[in-house]
Structures are given as C-alpha cells and as structure tokens.
C-alpha cells in the first residue's frame, strides 16, 4: 500500500498539469482572439508612449 501513497501525488499533479495545458490550448484563438490581441496592442502602445515621453523629458 505504500507504493499507492507514493505514486498518488505525482499522478494527480500530472493529471492536473495535462488539464491546464488542454485548457490553455483550447482557449487560444476563437472568437475573442481579435479582442485580446487588440487589448495587448493597446497596452503595448501605452507602455511605448510612456517610455518615449519619459525619455524625451529626461533629455
């Protein structure tokens, strides 16, 4: 019975890891992809604008 208690945690962790990977893969793309991409692009543009503004004010 010791082998069952020794193997249970790794098996459970492996199953949970596989489930998380499957969810990540399934949620890539789809209907919300354009909206998510637009949100990331907007955030990057804001960060770039802030960085350029601070670089110009430092000079």
CSV table of N, CA and C in Angstrom, one decimal:
chain,number,residue,atom,x,y,z
A,1,UNK,N,0.8,-1.2,0.0
A,1,UNK,CA,0.0,0.0,0.0
A,1,UNK,C,0.9,1.3,0.0
A,2,UNK,N,2.1,1.1,0.4
A,2,UNK,CA,3.0,2.3,0.4
A,2,UNK,C,3.2,2.8,-1.0
A,3,UNK,N,3.3,1.9,-2.0
A,3,UNK,CA,3.5,2.4,-3.3
A,3,UNK,C,2.4,3.2,-3.9
A,4,UNK,N,1.1,2.9,-3.4
A,4,UNK,CA,0.0,3.7,-3.8
A,4,UNK,C,0.1,5.2,-3.3
A,5,UNK,N,0.4,5.3,-2.0
A,5,UNK,CA,0.6,6.6,-1.4
A,5,UNK,C,1.8,7.3,-2.0
A,6,UNK,N,2.8,6.6,-2.5
A,6,UNK,CA,4.0,7.2,-3.1
A,6,UNK,C,3.7,7.7,-4.5
A,7,UNK,N,2.8,7.0,-5.2
A,7,UNK,CA,2.6,7.3,-6.6
A,7,UNK,C,1.4,8.3,-6.8
A,8,UNK,N,0.5,8.4,-5.8
A,8,UNK,CA,-0.7,9.2,-6.0
A,8,UNK,C,-0.4,10.7,-6.2
A,9,UNK,N,0.5,11.4,-5.4
A,9,UNK,CA,0.7,12.8,-5.7
A,9,UNK,C,1.3,13.1,-7.1
A,10,UNK,N,2.3,12.3,-7.6
A,10,UNK,CA,2.7,12.6,-8.9
A,10,UNK,C,1.7,12.4,-10.0
A,11,UNK,N,0.9,11.4,-9.8
A,11,UNK,CA,-0.2,11.1,-10.8
A,11,UNK,C,-1.2,12.2,-10.8
A,12,UNK,N,-1.6,12.7,-9.6
A,12,UNK,CA,-2.6,13.7,-9.5
A,12,UNK,C,-2.0,15.0,-10.1
A,13,UNK,N,-0.8,15.3,-9.8
A,13,UNK,CA,-0.1,16.5,-10.4
A,13,UNK,C,0.0,16.4,-11.9
A,14,UNK,N,0.3,15.3,-12.4
A,14,UNK,CA,0.4,15.1,-13.9
A,14,UNK,C,-1.0,15.3,-14.5
A,15,UNK,N,-2.0,14.8,-13.9
A,15,UNK,CA,-3.4,14.9,-14.5
A,15,UNK,C,-3.8,16.4,-14.4
A,16,UNK,N,-3.5,17.1,-13.4
A,16,UNK,CA,-3.9,18.5,-13.3
A,16,UNK,C,-3.1,19.3,-14.3
A,17,UNK,N,-1.8,19.0,-14.5
A,17,UNK,CA,-0.9,19.7,-15.4
A,17,UNK,C,-1.5,19.5,-16.9
A,18,UNK,N,-1.8,18.3,-17.2
A,18,UNK,CA,-2.4,18.0,-18.5
A,18,UNK,C,-3.7,18.7,-18.7
A,19,UNK,N,-4.5,18.8,-17.7
A,19,UNK,CA,-5.8,19.5,-17.8
A,19,UNK,C,-5.6,21.0,-18.0
A,20,UNK,N,-4.6,21.6,-17.3
A,20,UNK,CA,-4.3,23.0,-17.5
A,20,UNK,C,-3.8,23.3,-18.9
A,21,UNK,N,-2.9,22.4,-19.4
A,21,UNK,CA,-2.4,22.6,-20.8
A,21,UNK,C,-3.5,22.5,-21.8
A,22,UNK,N,-4.4,21.5,-21.6
A,22,UNK,CA,-5.6,21.4,-22.5
A,22,UNK,C,-6.4,22.6,-22.5
A,23,UNK,N,-6.7,23.2,-21.4
A,23,UNK,CA,-7.5,24.4,-21.3
A,23,UNK,C,-6.8,25.6,-22.0
A,24,UNK,N,-5.5,25.7,-21.8
A,24,UNK,CA,-4.7,26.8,-22.5
A,24,UNK,C,-4.8,26.6,-24.0
A,25,UNK,N,-4.6,25.4,-24.5
A,25,UNK,CA,-4.6,25.2,-25.9
A,25,UNK,C,-6.0,25.4,-26.5
A,26,UNK,N,-7.0,25.0,-25.8
A,26,UNK,CA,-8.4,25.2,-26.3
A,26,UNK,C,-8.8,26.7,-26.3
A,27,UNK,N,-8.3,27.5,-25.4
A,27,UNK,CA,-8.7,28.9,-25.4
A,27,UNK,C,-7.9,29.8,-26.3
A,28,UNK,N,-6.9,29.2,-27.0
A,28,UNK,CA,-6.1,30.0,-27.9
A,28,UNK,C,-7.0,30.2,-29.2
A,29,UNK,N,-7.0,31.4,-29.7
A,29,UNK,CA,-7.8,31.7,-30.9
A,29,UNK,C,-9.2,31.8,-30.6
A,30,UNK,N,-10.1,31.5,-31.5
A,30,UNK,CA,-11.5,31.6,-31.3
A,30,UNK,C,-12.0,33.0,-31.5
A,31,UNK,N,-13.3,33.2,-31.0
A,31,UNK,CA,-14.0,34.5,-31.2
A,31,UNK,C,-13.3,35.7,-30.5
A,32,UNK,N,-12.7,35.4,-29.3
A,32,UNK,CA,-12.1,36.5,-28.5
A,32,UNK,C,-10.7,36.8,-28.9
A,33,UNK,N,-10.1,36.1,-29.9
A,33,UNK,CA,-8.7,36.3,-30.2
A,33,UNK,C,-8.4,37.8,-30.7
A,34,UNK,N,-9.3,38.3,-31.5
A,34,UNK,CA,-9.1,39.7,-32.1
A,34,UNK,C,-9.2,40.7,-30.9
A,35,UNK,N,-10.1,40.5,-30.0
A,35,UNK,CA,-10.3,41.4,-28.9
A,35,UNK,C,-9.1,41.3,-28.0
A,36,UNK,N,-8.6,40.1,-27.7
A,36,UNK,CA,-7.5,40.0,-26.8
A,36,UNK,C,-6.2,40.6,-27.5
A,37,UNK,N,-6.1,40.4,-28.8
A,37,UNK,CA,-4.9,40.9,-29.5
A,37,UNK,C,-5.0,42.5,-29.4
A,38,UNK,N,-6.2,43.0,-29.6
A,38,UNK,CA,-6.3,44.5,-29.6
A,38,UNK,C,-6.0,45.0,-28.2
A,39,UNK,N,-6.4,44.4,-27.2
A,39,UNK,CA,-6.1,44.8,-25.8
A,39,UNK,C,-4.6,44.8,-25.6
A,40,UNK,N,-3.9,43.8,-26.0
A,40,UNK,CA,-2.5,43.7,-25.8
A,40,UNK,C,-1.8,44.8,-26.6
A,41,UNK,N,-2.2,45.0,-27.9
A,41,UNK,CA,-1.6,46.0,-28.7
A,41,UNK,C,-1.8,47.4,-28.1
A,42,UNK,N,-3.0,47.6,-27.5
A,42,UNK,CA,-3.2,48.9,-26.9
A,42,UNK,C,-2.3,49.1,-25.6
A,43,UNK,N,-2.2,48.1,-24.9
A,43,UNK,CA,-1.3,48.2,-23.7
A,43,UNK,C,0.1,48.4,-24.0
A,44,UNK,N,0.6,47.7,-25.1
A,44,UNK,CA,1.9,47.9,-25.5
A,44,UNK,C,2.1,49.3,-26.1
A,45,UNK,N,1.2,49.8,-26.8
A,45,UNK,CA,1.3,51.2,-27.3
A,45,UNK,C,1.3,52.2,-26.2
A,46,UNK,N,0.5,52.0,-25.2
A,46,UNK,CA,0.5,52.9,-24.0
A,46,UNK,C,1.9,52.8,-23.3
A,47,UNK,N,2.4,51.6,-23.1
A,47,UNK,CA,3.7,51.5,-22.5
A,47,UNK,C,4.8,52.1,-23.3
A,48,UNK,N,4.8,52.0,-24.6
A,48,UNK,CA,5.8,52.6,-25.5
A,48,UNK,C,5.7,54.1,-25.5
A,49,UNK,N,4.4,54.6,-25.5
A,49,UNK,CA,4.2,56.0,-25.4
A,49,UNK,C,4.8,56.6,-24.1
A,50,UNK,N,4.5,55.9,-23.0
A,50,UNK,CA,5.0,56.4,-21.7
A,50,UNK,C,6.5,56.3,-21.7
A,51,UNK,N,7.1,55.3,-22.3
A,51,UNK,CA,8.6,55.2,-22.3
A,51,UNK,C,9.2,56.3,-23.1
A,52,UNK,N,8.6,56.6,-24.3
A,52,UNK,CA,9.1,57.6,-25.1
A,52,UNK,C,9.0,59.0,-24.5
A,53,UNK,N,7.9,59.2,-23.8
A,53,UNK,CA,7.6,60.5,-23.1
A,53,UNK,C,8.6,60.7,-22.0
A,54,UNK,N,8.9,59.7,-21.2
A,54,UNK,CA,9.9,59.8,-20.2
A,54,UNK,C,11.3,60.0,-20.7
A,55,UNK,N,11.6,59.4,-21.8
A,55,UNK,CA,12.9,59.5,-22.4
A,55,UNK,C,13.1,60.9,-23.0
A,56,UNK,N,12.1,61.5,-23.5
A,56,UNK,CA,12.2,62.9,-24.0
A,56,UNK,C,12.2,63.9,-22.9
A,57,UNK,N,11.6,63.6,-21.8
A,57,UNK,CA,11.6,64.6,-20.7
A,57,UNK,C,12.9,64.5,-19.9
A,58,UNK,N,13.6,63.4,-20.0
A,58,UNK,CA,14.9,63.2,-19.3
A,58,UNK,C,16.0,63.9,-20.0
A,59,UNK,N,15.9,64.0,-21.3
A,59,UNK,CA,16.9,64.6,-22.1
A,59,UNK,C,17.1,66.1,-22.0
